[in-house]
XYZ file of C-alpha atoms in Angstrom:
243
model
C 113.124 81.094 76.283
C 110.123 80.556 73.583
C 108.209 84.271 73.569
C 105.047 83.053 71.731
C 102.910 83.150 74.758
C 105.159 86.192 76.247
C 102.952 89.453 77.994
C 104.346 92.178 77.458
C 102.414 94.268 80.759
C 104.287 91.959 82.604
C 107.617 92.754 81.480
C 107.253 96.573 81.316
C 105.554 95.856 85.284
C 109.393 94.240 86.046
C 110.880 97.063 84.568
C 109.259 99.727 86.664
C 109.279 96.989 90.110
C 113.556 96.469 89.366
C 113.688 100.962 89.466
C 111.439 100.864 92.606
C 113.888 98.114 94.339
C 116.882 99.785 93.077
C 115.810 103.817 94.117
C 112.886 103.214 96.643
C 110.659 106.647 97.321
C 113.096 108.369 94.893
C 111.424 107.857 91.928
C 107.695 109.837 90.316
C 105.959 108.809 87.162
C 107.805 111.000 84.810
C 111.066 109.624 86.146
C 109.783 105.805 85.267
C 108.428 106.744 81.954
C 111.879 108.243 80.814
C 114.171 105.371 82.571
C 111.650 103.154 80.979
C 110.830 104.413 77.735
C 107.717 103.867 78.334
C 104.613 105.936 77.493
C 102.907 108.160 80.658
C 100.111 107.325 79.661
C 100.666 103.739 80.001
C 103.105 104.062 82.599
C 100.110 105.477 85.249
C 97.869 102.754 83.915
C 100.525 100.474 84.928
C 101.265 101.961 88.458
C 97.541 102.562 88.478
C 96.750 98.635 88.730
C 100.117 97.717 90.693
C 98.763 100.110 93.253
C 95.116 98.759 93.496
C 97.364 95.097 93.789
C 99.697 96.540 96.613
C 102.786 96.006 94.653
C 103.858 99.312 94.556
C 102.863 102.390 97.086
C 102.896 105.900 96.394
C 104.121 108.431 98.884
C 104.373 112.094 99.841
C 106.032 114.461 96.785
C 104.034 111.755 94.360
C 107.010 109.653 94.370
C 106.229 105.109 94.757
C 107.940 102.182 96.622
C 107.657 98.797 96.442
C 104.049 97.886 98.156
C 103.377 95.444 101.121
C 102.762 92.646 98.552
C 106.866 91.961 97.731
C 107.071 92.226 101.428
C 104.726 88.979 102.360
C 105.624 87.181 98.739
C 109.460 88.050 99.724
C 109.215 86.512 103.312
C 107.209 83.314 101.771
C 109.832 82.640 99.075
C 112.849 82.942 101.436
C 111.293 81.444 104.689
C 109.979 78.339 102.276
C 113.518 77.229 101.413
C 114.958 74.485 102.539
C 118.471 75.684 103.040
C 116.747 79.008 104.918
C 115.210 76.758 107.366
C 118.242 74.696 107.876
C 120.399 77.753 108.674
C 117.363 78.974 110.853
C 117.821 75.862 112.770
C 121.557 75.626 113.001
C 122.944 79.720 113.504
C 122.072 80.358 117.371
C 125.174 78.134 118.442
C 127.259 78.945 116.668
C 126.506 83.194 116.010
C 127.003 82.501 120.404
C 130.429 80.202 119.912
C 132.499 83.221 117.110
C 130.139 85.786 119.573
C 129.365 87.648 115.543
C 126.561 87.769 112.325
C 126.286 84.292 110.371
C 124.913 84.480 106.840
C 123.913 82.767 104.201
C 124.006 83.844 100.117
C 123.035 82.274 97.127
C 125.519 83.276 93.056
C 123.326 84.538 90.635
C 125.545 85.786 87.930
C 128.270 88.054 88.848
C 126.357 88.563 91.932
C 125.127 87.291 95.593
C 121.640 87.278 97.347
C 121.703 87.038 100.501
C 119.529 84.148 101.529
C 119.764 84.414 105.676
C 121.231 86.098 108.348
C 121.544 85.654 112.094
C 122.768 88.375 114.115
C 124.755 88.478 117.187
C 123.810 91.070 120.579
C 126.210 93.357 119.021
C 126.119 97.749 118.606
C 127.464 97.194 114.984
C 124.619 95.839 112.547
C 125.460 94.416 109.539
C 123.671 96.169 106.051
C 123.319 93.071 104.704
C 119.710 92.007 104.468
C 117.756 88.982 102.730
C 117.288 89.480 99.001
C 119.999 92.002 99.432
C 122.709 91.647 95.724
C 126.199 91.987 96.227
C 128.776 91.992 93.228
C 130.020 88.507 94.068
C 133.983 89.405 93.373
C 133.961 92.076 96.145
C 133.041 89.767 98.875
C 133.473 85.888 100.838
C 130.737 84.511 99.966
C 130.835 85.295 96.644
C 134.628 84.296 96.172
C 133.540 80.820 97.474
C 130.723 80.322 94.991
C 132.602 81.692 92.291
C 135.848 78.789 92.942
C 133.138 76.213 91.371
C 133.406 77.482 88.653
C 135.509 76.677 85.550
C 137.995 80.156 85.199
C 136.599 80.775 81.637
C 133.082 81.436 83.152
C 134.581 83.544 85.716
C 136.046 85.117 82.767
C 132.713 85.109 81.078
C 130.940 86.402 84.060
C 132.956 89.763 84.356
C 134.211 90.363 79.944
C 134.740 93.789 79.715
C 133.250 94.863 83.288
C 134.800 97.338 85.400
C 135.516 96.355 89.016
C 133.617 98.706 90.796
C 135.873 99.695 94.282
C 134.193 99.686 97.281
C 137.305 100.481 99.064
C 140.883 100.546 98.507
C 141.211 96.569 98.875
C 138.337 95.233 96.861
C 140.068 93.692 93.016
C 140.164 95.593 90.519
C 141.037 92.735 87.782
C 139.870 89.736 86.403
C 143.307 88.360 86.999
C 143.707 89.490 90.380
C 140.469 88.148 91.554
C 141.247 84.271 89.600
C 144.346 84.221 91.278
C 142.067 84.600 94.536
C 139.964 81.415 93.547
C 142.858 79.861 93.181
C 143.653 80.297 96.442
C 139.734 79.179 97.835
C 139.819 76.173 95.662
C 143.645 74.959 97.800
C 142.411 76.255 101.355
C 138.271 75.144 100.604
C 137.730 79.268 102.566
C 137.300 82.378 101.486
C 138.189 85.340 102.449
C 137.437 89.061 102.129
C 139.417 91.367 103.884
C 138.095 94.877 104.066
C 136.776 94.526 100.275
C 133.249 95.260 100.396
C 133.392 97.737 103.759
C 136.206 98.963 104.844
C 137.236 97.890 108.608
C 135.445 94.727 108.148
C 136.582 90.925 107.362
C 134.745 88.389 106.397
C 135.744 84.320 106.160
C 132.958 81.852 103.877
C 132.795 78.327 103.168
C 130.744 75.803 100.900
C 127.300 74.828 101.593
C 126.958 71.082 100.005
C 123.916 69.462 98.595
C 123.668 65.006 99.040
C 125.962 65.240 95.833
C 128.352 67.157 97.043
C 127.926 70.010 94.848
C 127.686 73.709 96.016
C 124.684 74.945 96.415
C 125.516 78.367 99.140
C 127.690 79.487 100.747
C 127.478 81.047 104.465
C 130.342 83.501 106.327
C 130.849 85.302 109.294
C 131.685 88.921 109.553
C 133.719 91.252 111.956
C 135.285 94.276 112.576
C 139.085 93.530 111.924
C 140.119 94.417 115.312
C 137.816 90.977 116.173
C 139.590 89.227 113.346
C 143.322 89.643 114.807
C 142.012 87.342 117.910
C 139.050 85.622 116.343
C 140.336 84.247 112.748
C 140.912 80.369 113.658
C 137.933 80.444 115.719
C 135.961 82.160 113.105
C 136.740 79.473 110.423
C 136.895 76.401 111.884
C 133.438 77.341 113.639
C 132.355 78.653 109.930
C 134.025 75.326 108.128
C 131.916 73.120 110.631
C 128.066 75.104 110.511
C 128.636 74.738 106.541
C 128.473 70.746 106.613
């Protein structure tokens, strides 16, 4: 990107905002200054300005969190996306049919970003929320989206990177991941068996644009004891929902 018209203050502000998104209500001015290598005087000015704009809020104990403006902007961003609109309009009957939660996500580098979620009326609530990121290799939707890439692109995404083990079932190597992606391409479905959360299984299908390109993925998630009963129904329903 041409940095001729780059605004360094905005770049510094983004560094701060990303830290606050990752560690809400935990970081003070000094912590932010140390983490970003921005001197305290400049950090004070940044925080003071962002607080006035409702970008951040100063809490008890002098820690900072994201402000209400990001809730407003985030809602506008996700609501305005056509994929989210279609998902929201179509999800209800499929949630009722499967009796489990449905989710929509897209791929950003090596992560998936959740775009929308329609929950079933269950006592167990999933941790995923719109805007949340998770490593693609450990999720069904992530594997579905990674399967659309050539193997060398997948290898480049995870070159030199350790595969964090969220559970004993999480993929541990790029070779293991590639083998799973080949199976995803063969079957047209991706399955996560307790890889991101112990005790839960997820099945995902691709969402295609008008030209046939895969733009996102949808999934349904359920406890393993429900998967043993519903896996056929879930796979069929999620395929139909994705069309």
